[in-house]
């Protein structure tokens, strides 16, 4: 393996990494918001909203991710909605991750006891105060481990977006291989870079988990 | 069945809680049958009865945690309807303590106590904390203010829950089997706190099996069975000379 070649390619790889982080960062942020709102709707008792959210989750889980990406990038323009490569990527990744985050948050909501709802009601708390101040923090804590899995998967699944020509980390590697045939150097490099990203995220997740678990440490 | 007419015996003329002919169903199962009950201001009422007799359901109707289907419930002069405003209004006057404490596990004891005053009444953080500390002192756990519920014993958790309710300055306190989830040696401290609250003149409705507490504190004891009020009497009379055979059977089961 030629390490000088890797050093030489590093600026390109960093540009790719920047794009990977931007697309996945946006998708993670948006999918967590959609996940929380979607899970709330899914358990709201309002049937049309429940069916809509369930249908969405089933659709995303039941179709190949690559097909979803192509549908958005190649399919939507013929319906009159033309998105740039970047935004197609963000939308595809967000839609994919949201479906899983909805399920993660739904699990979190189920873990919140009915007792605290009685307590809030008896204290006269408004429903949305209860939702924001009591249910959300408790559900987020319960959902965190599975939610972290989805967040890590979101970063890794940004690699698929090279298929529509988004110049992210995997695209850069594949692109250089097409010219220089240095497959082992390039794939080794991007594997290490992806691993480092995932380790950083996992570390962050564990720290957050530890912090959210503090009140429960005595148990 | 001896459907007693339960009107406030002595004490104040003011009526805090009034049930007239209240029926409630869970689906097709009727759990409350024509409940009549009046609780006067400052009165302490203990409700007992076998499990499934509807006593918890009844007191949960008082602050509309459960909805009744027939009859009328009037709390502090406001009738309980589906009107959200009137429910919120009534709930602000009623504190409730639960069998399983129901503290907010992610908040410290102090934060548990200040949450509702701050968000419901708009009290400033500083004032809410001062108020909370005063009540935590009253239930004798001021040193636990910055602890999380999981770091407290059951008795301490229940006293924290009582303090949390008191921080909303309720006019009525409801207790739904407050000592049933506690280890035997922790029951006393919670009952003492409740007795102290009673001696301060709080209006109280307690569902409990602690007959010693009923003897010591109650103005009236109500016995329920199968969704009906079977008997109601001052504690002396209730324990010494119960009228109904069903009451006698129950008492012989729980008093040794």
Tab-separated table of C-alpha atoms in Angstrom:
chain	number	residue	atom	x	y	z
A	1	UNK	CA	0.000	0.000	0.000
A	2	UNK	CA	1.300	3.392	-0.981
A	3	UNK	CA	0.868	5.834	1.889
A	4	UNK	CA	2.292	8.693	-0.103
A	5	UNK	CA	-0.565	8.242	-2.525
A	6	UNK	CA	-3.035	8.494	0.369
A	7	UNK	CA	-1.354	11.677	1.624
A	8	UNK	CA	-1.584	13.046	-1.871
A	9	UNK	CA	-5.305	12.248	-2.034
A	10	UNK	CA	-6.030	13.611	1.425
A	11	UNK	CA	-7.194	17.103	0.380
A	12	UNK	CA	-9.726	15.519	-2.010
A	13	UNK	CA	-10.848	13.089	0.674
A	14	UNK	CA	-11.309	15.927	3.164
A	15	UNK	CA	-13.512	17.783	0.712
A	16	UNK	CA	-15.550	14.592	0.371
A	17	UNK	CA	-15.692	14.196	4.135
A	18	UNK	CA	-16.950	17.745	4.503
A	19	UNK	CA	-19.837	16.959	2.145
A	20	UNK	CA	-20.559	13.670	3.937
A	21	UNK	CA	-20.717	15.474	7.266
A	22	UNK	CA	-22.911	18.253	5.882
A	23	UNK	CA	-25.442	15.914	4.292
A	24	UNK	CA	-25.555	13.519	7.242
A	25	UNK	CA	-25.570	16.330	9.816
A	26	UNK	CA	-28.608	17.917	8.179
A	27	UNK	CA	-30.321	14.558	7.786
A	28	UNK	CA	-29.654	13.621	11.428
A	29	UNK	CA	-31.013	16.925	12.714
A	30	UNK	CA	-34.120	16.838	10.523
A	31	UNK	CA	-34.801	13.148	11.084
A	32	UNK	CA	-34.662	13.578	14.869
A	33	UNK	CA	-37.221	16.385	14.670
A	34	UNK	CA	-39.434	14.435	12.255
A	35	UNK	CA	-38.947	11.340	14.416
A	36	UNK	CA	-40.169	13.100	17.565
A	37	UNK	CA	-43.127	14.741	15.827
A	38	UNK	CA	-43.962	11.581	13.863
A	39	UNK	CA	-43.903	9.418	16.988
A	40	UNK	CA	-46.150	11.906	18.787
A	41	UNK	CA	-48.607	11.790	15.859
A	42	UNK	CA	-48.332	8.019	15.643
A	43	UNK	CA	-49.482	7.729	19.275
A	44	UNK	CA	-51.847	10.723	19.281
A	45	UNK	CA	-55.048	8.708	18.978
A	46	UNK	CA	-55.971	10.788	15.901
A	47	UNK	CA	-56.567	7.972	13.402
A	48	UNK	CA	-55.834	9.730	10.076
A	49	UNK	CA	-52.462	10.947	11.417
A	50	UNK	CA	-51.679	7.503	12.808
A	51	UNK	CA	-52.404	5.812	9.475
A	52	UNK	CA	-50.379	8.402	7.583
A	53	UNK	CA	-47.313	7.978	9.794
A	54	UNK	CA	-47.612	4.185	9.848
A	55	UNK	CA	-47.946	4.110	6.060
A	56	UNK	CA	-44.870	6.297	5.662
A	57	UNK	CA	-42.775	4.132	7.994
A	58	UNK	CA	-43.893	0.936	6.253
A	59	UNK	CA	-43.138	2.397	2.823
A	60	UNK	CA	-39.601	3.431	3.751
A	61	UNK	CA	-38.856	0.192	5.561
A	62	UNK	CA	-40.369	-1.888	2.794
A	63	UNK	CA	-38.492	-0.431	-0.195
A	64	UNK	CA	-34.767	-0.445	-1.028
A	65	UNK	CA	-32.969	2.702	0.033
A	66	UNK	CA	-31.256	2.997	-3.357
A	67	UNK	CA	-34.649	2.941	-5.072
A	68	UNK	CA	-35.829	5.747	-2.787
A	69	UNK	CA	-32.799	7.835	-3.747
A	70	UNK	CA	-33.397	7.250	-7.479
A	71	UNK	CA	-37.094	7.965	-7.028
A	72	UNK	CA	-36.306	11.362	-5.559
A	73	UNK	CA	-33.490	12.290	-7.943
A	74	UNK	CA	-34.813	10.836	-11.234
A	75	UNK	CA	-38.505	10.428	-10.459
A	76	UNK	CA	-39.568	13.677	-8.841
A	77	UNK	CA	-38.431	15.951	-11.728
A	78	UNK	CA	-40.987	14.281	-14.005
A	79	UNK	CA	-43.604	15.219	-11.398
A	80	UNK	CA	-42.383	18.801	-11.650
A	81	UNK	CA	-40.159	18.860	-8.572
A	82	UNK	CA	-36.515	19.324	-9.503
A	83	UNK	CA	-34.045	19.249	-6.609
A	84	UNK	CA	-30.279	19.753	-6.830
A	85	UNK	CA	-28.022	16.766	-6.186
A	86	UNK	CA	-27.278	18.090	-2.714
A	87	UNK	CA	-30.901	18.593	-1.710
A	88	UNK	CA	-31.978	15.324	-3.310
A	89	UNK	CA	-29.376	13.696	-1.105
A	90	UNK	CA	-30.511	15.499	2.029
A	91	UNK	CA	-34.164	14.676	1.341
A	92	UNK	CA	-33.505	11.009	0.561
A	93	UNK	CA	-31.311	10.478	3.602
A	94	UNK	CA	-33.717	12.389	5.858
A	95	UNK	CA	-36.757	10.437	4.662
A	96	UNK	CA	-34.939	7.163	5.201
A	97	UNK	CA	-33.633	8.064	8.679
A	98	UNK	CA	-36.917	9.636	9.828
A	99	UNK	CA	-38.796	6.383	9.401
A	100	UNK	CA	-36.420	4.674	11.814
A	101	UNK	CA	-36.304	7.613	14.223
A	102	UNK	CA	-40.110	7.593	14.398
A	103	UNK	CA	-39.953	3.983	15.537
A	104	UNK	CA	-37.161	4.737	18.013
A	105	UNK	CA	-39.066	7.637	19.541
A	106	UNK	CA	-42.257	5.610	19.628
A	107	UNK	CA	-40.431	3.084	21.773
A	108	UNK	CA	-39.238	5.938	23.965
A	109	UNK	CA	-42.772	7.255	24.408
A	110	UNK	CA	-44.021	3.817	25.375
A	111	UNK	CA	-41.429	3.739	28.159
A	112	UNK	CA	-42.901	6.826	29.878
A	113	UNK	CA	-45.142	5.720	32.738
A	114	UNK	CA	-48.802	6.685	32.928
A	115	UNK	CA	-48.182	7.762	36.499
A	116	UNK	CA	-46.410	10.967	35.537
A	117	UNK	CA	-49.346	11.891	33.326
A	118	UNK	CA	-51.681	11.561	36.310
A	119	UNK	CA	-49.272	13.644	38.368
A	120	UNK	CA	-49.125	16.402	35.753
A	121	UNK	CA	-52.889	16.406	35.308
A	122	UNK	CA	-53.477	16.591	39.042
A	123	UNK	CA	-51.045	19.516	39.280
A	124	UNK	CA	-52.952	21.335	36.545
A	125	UNK	CA	-50.110	21.278	33.977
A	126	UNK	CA	-51.222	21.985	30.444
A	127	UNK	CA	-50.849	19.080	28.039
A	128	UNK	CA	-48.086	20.681	26.023
A	129	UNK	CA	-46.171	21.651	29.166
A	130	UNK	CA	-46.382	18.030	30.227
A	131	UNK	CA	-45.292	16.888	26.766
A	132	UNK	CA	-42.314	19.236	26.639
A	133	UNK	CA	-41.104	19.203	30.247
A	134	UNK	CA	-41.860	15.636	31.265
A	135	UNK	CA	-42.588	13.282	28.368
A	136	UNK	CA	-39.944	14.525	25.938
A	137	UNK	CA	-36.933	14.241	28.280
A	138	UNK	CA	-38.047	10.839	29.566
A	139	UNK	CA	-38.800	9.497	26.080
A	140	UNK	CA	-35.556	10.876	24.659
A	141	UNK	CA	-33.572	9.079	27.339
A	142	UNK	CA	-35.352	5.800	26.650
A	143	UNK	CA	-34.980	6.201	22.885
A	144	UNK	CA	-31.339	7.256	22.933
A	145	UNK	CA	-29.555	3.898	22.450
A	146	UNK	CA	-31.646	2.846	19.447
A	147	UNK	CA	-31.655	6.408	18.163
A	148	UNK	CA	-27.847	6.425	18.216
A	149	UNK	CA	-27.859	3.315	16.033
A	150	UNK	CA	-29.939	5.135	13.457
A	151	UNK	CA	-27.709	8.210	13.660
A	152	UNK	CA	-24.610	6.102	12.972
A	153	UNK	CA	-26.414	4.342	10.128
A	154	UNK	CA	-27.363	7.712	8.700
A	155	UNK	CA	-23.716	8.706	8.375
A	156	UNK	CA	-22.836	5.393	6.727
A	157	UNK	CA	-25.830	5.475	4.392
A	158	UNK	CA	-24.775	8.855	3.053
A	159	UNK	CA	-22.331	6.772	0.966
A	160	UNK	CA	-25.209	5.599	-1.246
A	161	UNK	CA	-25.620	9.172	-2.435
A	162	UNK	CA	-22.548	8.771	-4.653
A	163	UNK	CA	-24.954	6.938	-6.962
A	164	UNK	CA	-26.612	10.239	-7.920
A	165	UNK	CA	-23.270	12.035	-8.205
A	166	UNK	CA	-23.051	13.737	-4.833
A	167	UNK	CA	-19.366	14.431	-4.281
A	168	UNK	CA	-19.077	12.953	-0.811
A	169	UNK	CA	-16.421	10.705	0.673
A	170	UNK	CA	-17.241	7.508	-1.207
A	171	UNK	CA	-17.709	9.375	-4.489
A	172	UNK	CA	-14.239	10.902	-4.143
A	173	UNK	CA	-12.678	7.493	-3.538
A	174	UNK	CA	-14.484	5.805	-6.412
A	175	UNK	CA	-13.726	8.718	-8.681
A	176	UNK	CA	-9.989	8.605	-7.989
A	177	UNK	CA	-9.917	4.829	-8.431
A	178	UNK	CA	-11.386	5.292	-11.909
A	179	UNK	CA	-8.288	7.317	-12.845
A	180	UNK	CA	-5.486	5.809	-10.754
A	181	UNK	CA	-6.673	2.249	-9.982
A	182	UNK	CA	-5.468	2.592	-6.378
A	183	UNK	CA	-8.465	0.706	-4.980
A	184	UNK	CA	-6.879	-0.638	-1.792
A	185	UNK	CA	-5.450	2.758	-0.776
A	186	UNK	CA	-8.716	4.581	-1.361
A	187	UNK	CA	-11.081	2.087	0.248
A	188	UNK	CA	-8.747	1.639	3.196
A	189	UNK	CA	-8.646	5.409	3.694
A	190	UNK	CA	-12.362	5.984	3.562
A	191	UNK	CA	-13.020	3.013	5.853
A	192	UNK	CA	-10.720	4.569	8.441
A	193	UNK	CA	-12.393	7.948	8.020
A	194	UNK	CA	-15.910	6.468	8.348
A	195	UNK	CA	-14.772	4.506	11.405
A	196	UNK	CA	-13.396	7.642	13.054
A	197	UNK	CA	-16.688	9.467	12.407
A	198	UNK	CA	-18.679	6.611	13.888
A	199	UNK	CA	-16.403	6.356	16.943
A	200	UNK	CA	-16.751	10.079	17.559
A	201	UNK	CA	-20.547	9.837	17.300
A	202	UNK	CA	-20.736	6.775	19.534
A	203	UNK	CA	-18.571	8.504	22.114
A	204	UNK	CA	-20.877	11.508	22.009
A	205	UNK	CA	-23.869	9.219	22.368
A	206	UNK	CA	-22.403	7.428	25.358
A	207	UNK	CA	-21.564	10.717	27.053
A	208	UNK	CA	-25.124	11.920	26.498
A	209	UNK	CA	-26.527	8.619	27.712
A	210	UNK	CA	-24.394	8.847	30.826
A	211	UNK	CA	-25.603	12.367	31.471
A	212	UNK	CA	-29.266	11.526	30.967
A	213	UNK	CA	-28.879	8.492	33.213
A	214	UNK	CA	-27.546	10.498	36.145
A	215	UNK	CA	-30.953	10.908	37.825
A	216	UNK	CA	-31.467	7.154	37.599
A	217	UNK	CA	-28.075	6.129	38.928
A	218	UNK	CA	-29.364	5.383	42.411
A	219	UNK	CA	-31.705	2.750	41.129
B	1	UNK	CA	-78.418	-2.330	50.510
B	2	UNK	CA	-78.150	0.412	53.066
B	3	UNK	CA	-77.507	3.384	50.852
B	4	UNK	CA	-76.593	5.873	53.514
B	5	UNK	CA	-77.153	9.536	52.935
B	6	UNK	CA	-73.779	11.029	53.530
B	7	UNK	CA	-74.060	14.599	54.467
B	8	UNK	CA	-71.370	16.495	56.276
B	9	UNK	CA	-71.579	15.716	59.917
B	10	UNK	CA	-70.899	18.777	61.967
B	11	UNK	CA	-67.953	21.063	61.265
B	12	UNK	CA	-68.136	23.719	58.633
B	13	UNK	CA	-71.172	24.456	56.509
B	14	UNK	CA	-68.989	24.951	53.411
B	15	UNK	CA	-69.103	22.026	51.034
B	16	UNK	CA	-65.896	21.183	49.153
B	17	UNK	CA	-66.895	18.071	47.255
B	18	UNK	CA	-70.368	16.910	46.428
B	19	UNK	CA	-71.298	13.749	44.518
B	20	UNK	CA	-74.935	13.225	43.643
B	21	UNK	CA	-75.991	9.943	42.096
B	22	UNK	CA	-72.718	9.445	40.256
B	23	UNK	CA	-72.437	6.465	37.918
B	24	UNK	CA	-69.337	5.431	36.047
B	25	UNK	CA	-68.623	2.703	33.543
B	26	UNK	CA	-65.382	1.323	32.167
B	27	UNK	CA	-66.711	0.187	28.810
B	28	UNK	CA	-69.658	-2.016	29.685
B	29	UNK	CA	-68.622	-2.604	33.298
B	30	UNK	CA	-70.295	-0.312	35.773
B	31	UNK	CA	-67.754	0.588	38.470
B	32	UNK	CA	-69.637	3.281	40.390
B	33	UNK	CA	-73.316	2.952	41.279
B	34	UNK	CA	-75.218	6.042	42.386
B	35	UNK	CA	-72.513	7.495	44.599
B	36	UNK	CA	-73.673	10.204	46.989
B	37	UNK	CA	-71.034	11.894	49.050
B	38	UNK	CA	-70.454	15.273	50.588
B	39	UNK	CA	-67.137	16.430	51.979
B	40	UNK	CA	-67.205	19.597	54.025
B	41	UNK	CA	-64.451	22.165	54.292
B	42	UNK	CA	-61.747	20.946	56.652
B	43	UNK	CA	-63.244	17.494	56.849
B	44	UNK	CA	-61.106	14.352	56.751
B	45	UNK	CA	-62.729	11.414	55.067
B	46	UNK	CA	-61.180	7.976	54.872
B	47	UNK	CA	-62.441	5.628	52.182
B	48	UNK	CA	-61.848	1.919	52.583
B	49	UNK	CA	-63.084	-1.251	50.971
B	50	UNK	CA	-61.857	-4.352	49.173
B	51	UNK	CA	-59.838	-3.993	45.981
B	52	UNK	CA	-62.017	-3.400	42.958
B	53	UNK	CA	-64.668	-1.705	45.063
B	54	UNK	CA	-64.287	1.555	43.126
B	55	UNK	CA	-62.710	3.658	45.857
B	56	UNK	CA	-59.721	4.761	43.763
B	57	UNK	CA	-61.961	5.411	40.787
B	58	UNK	CA	-64.205	7.522	42.963
B	59	UNK	CA	-61.483	9.812	44.239
B	60	UNK	CA	-59.948	10.042	40.757
B	61	UNK	CA	-63.309	11.434	39.627
B	62	UNK	CA	-62.908	14.353	42.027
B	63	UNK	CA	-60.110	15.912	39.957
B	64	UNK	CA	-61.362	14.454	36.692
B	65	UNK	CA	-58.566	11.933	36.178
B	66	UNK	CA	-61.585	9.729	35.502
B	67	UNK	CA	-64.768	10.904	33.821
B	68	UNK	CA	-68.137	10.027	35.304
B	69	UNK	CA	-71.031	9.339	32.977
B	70	UNK	CA	-74.083	10.120	35.085
B	71	UNK	CA	-74.891	12.289	38.051
B	72	UNK	CA	-73.188	15.449	39.212
B	73	UNK	CA	-69.889	16.213	40.896
B	74	UNK	CA	-69.409	19.705	42.284
B	75	UNK	CA	-66.013	20.756	43.623
B	76	UNK	CA	-65.654	24.089	45.399
B	77	UNK	CA	-68.849	25.278	43.777
B	78	UNK	CA	-67.802	24.348	40.221
B	79	UNK	CA	-69.536	21.479	38.464
B	80	UNK	CA	-67.238	19.012	36.703
B	81	UNK	CA	-68.124	18.927	33.036
B	82	UNK	CA	-66.086	18.332	29.913
B	83	UNK	CA	-65.258	22.036	29.935
B	84	UNK	CA	-61.459	22.169	29.962
B	85	UNK	CA	-61.308	25.543	31.670
B	86	UNK	CA	-63.366	24.416	34.618
B	87	UNK	CA	-61.327	21.208	34.919
B	88	UNK	CA	-58.069	23.181	34.991
B	89	UNK	CA	-59.566	25.534	37.543
B	90	UNK	CA	-60.702	22.695	39.787
B	91	UNK	CA	-57.389	20.840	39.500
B	92	UNK	CA	-55.480	23.846	40.775
B	93	UNK	CA	-57.401	23.580	44.041
B	94	UNK	CA	-56.869	19.844	44.470
B	95	UNK	CA	-53.619	18.120	45.336
B	96	UNK	CA	-53.255	14.414	44.777
B	97	UNK	CA	-50.872	11.827	46.164
B	98	UNK	CA	-50.585	8.468	44.430
B	99	UNK	CA	-49.799	4.948	45.499
B	100	UNK	CA	-46.704	4.857	43.270
B	101	UNK	CA	-45.603	8.443	44.114
B	102	UNK	CA	-45.422	9.432	40.442
B	103	UNK	CA	-42.554	11.829	40.955
B	104	UNK	CA	-40.810	13.064	37.827
B	105	UNK	CA	-37.782	10.747	37.772
B	106	UNK	CA	-35.589	13.052	35.671
B	107	UNK	CA	-35.965	16.044	37.998
B	108	UNK	CA	-34.581	16.663	41.467
B	109	UNK	CA	-36.970	16.829	44.398
B	110	UNK	CA	-36.745	20.612	44.307
B	111	UNK	CA	-37.467	20.712	40.562
B	112	UNK	CA	-40.386	18.326	41.080
B	113	UNK	CA	-41.823	20.830	43.536
B	114	UNK	CA	-41.220	23.969	41.483
B	115	UNK	CA	-42.371	22.714	38.070
B	116	UNK	CA	-46.101	23.295	38.507
B	117	UNK	CA	-45.898	26.601	40.421
B	118	UNK	CA	-43.597	27.969	37.727
B	119	UNK	CA	-45.424	26.712	34.637
B	120	UNK	CA	-49.021	26.721	35.834
B	121	UNK	CA	-49.028	29.763	38.104
B	122	UNK	CA	-46.116	31.682	36.616
B	123	UNK	CA	-44.294	31.974	39.938
B	124	UNK	CA	-40.662	33.086	39.555
B	125	UNK	CA	-37.974	30.462	39.984
B	126	UNK	CA	-36.691	32.089	43.172
B	127	UNK	CA	-40.105	32.309	44.812
B	128	UNK	CA	-41.015	28.791	43.709
B	129	UNK	CA	-37.821	27.424	45.248
B	130	UNK	CA	-38.398	29.271	48.506
B	131	UNK	CA	-41.935	27.900	48.626
B	132	UNK	CA	-40.722	24.380	47.821
B	133	UNK	CA	-38.081	24.472	50.546
B	134	UNK	CA	-40.676	25.572	53.056
B	135	UNK	CA	-42.862	22.558	52.241
B	136	UNK	CA	-39.899	20.189	52.083
B	137	UNK	CA	-39.081	21.342	55.587
B	138	UNK	CA	-42.633	20.667	56.611
B	139	UNK	CA	-42.410	17.074	55.378
B	140	UNK	CA	-38.955	16.929	57.000
B	141	UNK	CA	-36.769	16.294	53.951
B	142	UNK	CA	-35.229	19.738	53.235
B	143	UNK	CA	-31.829	18.041	52.961
B	144	UNK	CA	-33.085	15.966	50.008
B	145	UNK	CA	-33.981	18.975	47.848
B	146	UNK	CA	-31.206	18.378	45.340
B	147	UNK	CA	-31.511	14.611	45.240
B	148	UNK	CA	-33.212	12.668	42.480
B	149	UNK	CA	-36.235	10.524	43.383
B	150	UNK	CA	-34.256	7.337	42.718
B	151	UNK	CA	-31.858	8.308	45.523
B	152	UNK	CA	-34.657	8.487	48.101
B	153	UNK	CA	-36.397	5.804	50.129
B	154	UNK	CA	-40.054	5.129	49.346
B	155	UNK	CA	-41.199	7.062	52.391
B	156	UNK	CA	-39.074	10.037	51.437
B	157	UNK	CA	-40.359	9.877	47.863
B	158	UNK	CA	-43.941	9.901	49.064
B	159	UNK	CA	-43.261	12.848	51.362
B	160	UNK	CA	-41.635	14.657	48.436
B	161	UNK	CA	-44.795	13.963	46.435
B	162	UNK	CA	-46.888	15.422	49.242
B	163	UNK	CA	-44.671	18.527	49.294
B	164	UNK	CA	-44.990	18.799	45.501
B	165	UNK	CA	-48.780	18.860	45.825
B	166	UNK	CA	-48.715	21.361	48.671
B	167	UNK	CA	-46.633	23.763	46.591
B	168	UNK	CA	-49.772	24.442	44.535
B	169	UNK	CA	-51.568	25.529	47.737
B	170	UNK	CA	-54.481	23.150	47.270
B	171	UNK	CA	-57.690	23.467	49.229
B	172	UNK	CA	-58.321	19.732	49.099
B	173	UNK	CA	-55.841	16.851	49.229
B	174	UNK	CA	-56.629	13.459	47.760
B	175	UNK	CA	-54.625	10.417	48.828
B	176	UNK	CA	-54.920	7.262	46.745
B	177	UNK	CA	-53.470	4.465	48.886
B	178	UNK	CA	-50.400	6.552	49.739
B	179	UNK	CA	-48.723	3.891	51.878
B	180	UNK	CA	-49.615	0.714	49.974
B	181	UNK	CA	-46.353	0.646	48.019
B	182	UNK	CA	-44.147	1.263	51.041
B	183	UNK	CA	-42.096	-1.095	53.158
B	184	UNK	CA	-43.794	-1.492	56.538
B	185	UNK	CA	-41.160	0.475	58.434
B	186	UNK	CA	-41.636	3.481	56.140
B	187	UNK	CA	-45.414	3.727	56.498
B	188	UNK	CA	-45.280	5.602	59.790
B	189	UNK	CA	-43.366	8.632	58.481
B	190	UNK	CA	-45.865	9.164	55.672
B	191	UNK	CA	-48.874	8.734	57.944
B	192	UNK	CA	-47.351	11.197	60.424
B	193	UNK	CA	-46.950	13.741	57.642
B	194	UNK	CA	-50.591	13.226	56.652
B	195	UNK	CA	-51.760	13.517	60.262
B	196	UNK	CA	-49.846	16.763	60.614
B	197	UNK	CA	-51.484	18.052	57.445
B	198	UNK	CA	-54.861	17.064	58.877
B	199	UNK	CA	-54.210	18.923	62.104
B	200	UNK	CA	-53.433	22.034	60.043
B	201	UNK	CA	-57.012	21.962	58.844
B	202	UNK	CA	-56.605	20.586	55.309
B	203	UNK	CA	-59.637	19.015	53.687
B	204	UNK	CA	-58.641	15.434	52.953
B	205	UNK	CA	-60.045	12.414	51.189
B	206	UNK	CA	-57.873	9.344	51.761
B	207	UNK	CA	-58.232	5.930	50.265
B	208	UNK	CA	-56.281	3.760	52.653
B	209	UNK	CA	-56.208	0.477	54.482
B	210	UNK	CA	-54.456	2.035	57.465
B	211	UNK	CA	-57.247	1.673	59.974
B	212	UNK	CA	-55.103	3.152	62.758
B	213	UNK	CA	-54.819	6.311	60.710
B	214	UNK	CA	-58.571	6.304	60.077
B	215	UNK	CA	-59.242	6.042	63.829
B	216	UNK	CA	-56.802	8.794	64.660
B	217	UNK	CA	-57.515	11.327	61.931
B	218	UNK	CA	-60.798	10.703	60.139
B	219	UNK	CA	-63.996	12.592	60.813
B	220	UNK	CA	-65.828	9.952	58.817
B	221	UNK	CA	-65.041	6.552	57.422
B	222	UNK	CA	-66.692	5.406	54.232
B	223	UNK	CA	-66.861	1.753	53.306
B	224	UNK	CA	-67.310	0.896	49.643
B	225	UNK	CA	-68.014	-2.426	48.002
B	226	UNK	CA	-68.804	-3.298	44.377
B	227	UNK	CA	-69.005	0.346	43.340
B	228	UNK	CA	-71.419	1.374	46.077
B	229	UNK	CA	-71.085	3.262	49.318
B	230	UNK	CA	-72.168	0.622	51.811
B	231	UNK	CA	-71.684	2.446	55.052
B	232	UNK	CA	-70.506	5.771	56.341
B	233	UNK	CA	-69.937	6.630	59.971
B	234	UNK	CA	-67.607	8.404	62.389
B	235	UNK	CA	-64.597	6.165	63.079
B	236	UNK	CA	-65.636	5.254	66.623
B	237	UNK	CA	-68.977	3.982	65.478
B	238	UNK	CA	-67.591	2.491	62.276
B	239	UNK	CA	-65.077	0.283	64.040
B	240	UNK	CA	-67.005	-0.495	67.205
B	241	UNK	CA	-70.433	-0.953	65.843
B	242	UNK	CA	-70.661	-1.362	62.061
B	243	UNK	CA	-74.270	-1.582	60.861
B	244	UNK	CA	-73.851	-3.560	57.672
B	245	UNK	CA	-72.892	-7.206	57.609
B	246	UNK	CA	-70.642	-6.568	54.589
B	247	UNK	CA	-68.709	-4.002	56.612
B	248	UNK	CA	-68.371	-6.419	59.513
B	249	UNK	CA	-67.047	-9.096	57.192
B	250	UNK	CA	-64.488	-6.680	55.734
B	251	UNK	CA	-63.350	-5.416	59.111
B	252	UNK	CA	-62.934	-8.921	60.484
B	253	UNK	CA	-60.632	-9.604	57.510
B	254	UNK	CA	-58.337	-6.645	58.044
B	255	UNK	CA	-58.399	-6.096	61.807
B	256	UNK	CA	-56.654	-8.722	63.824
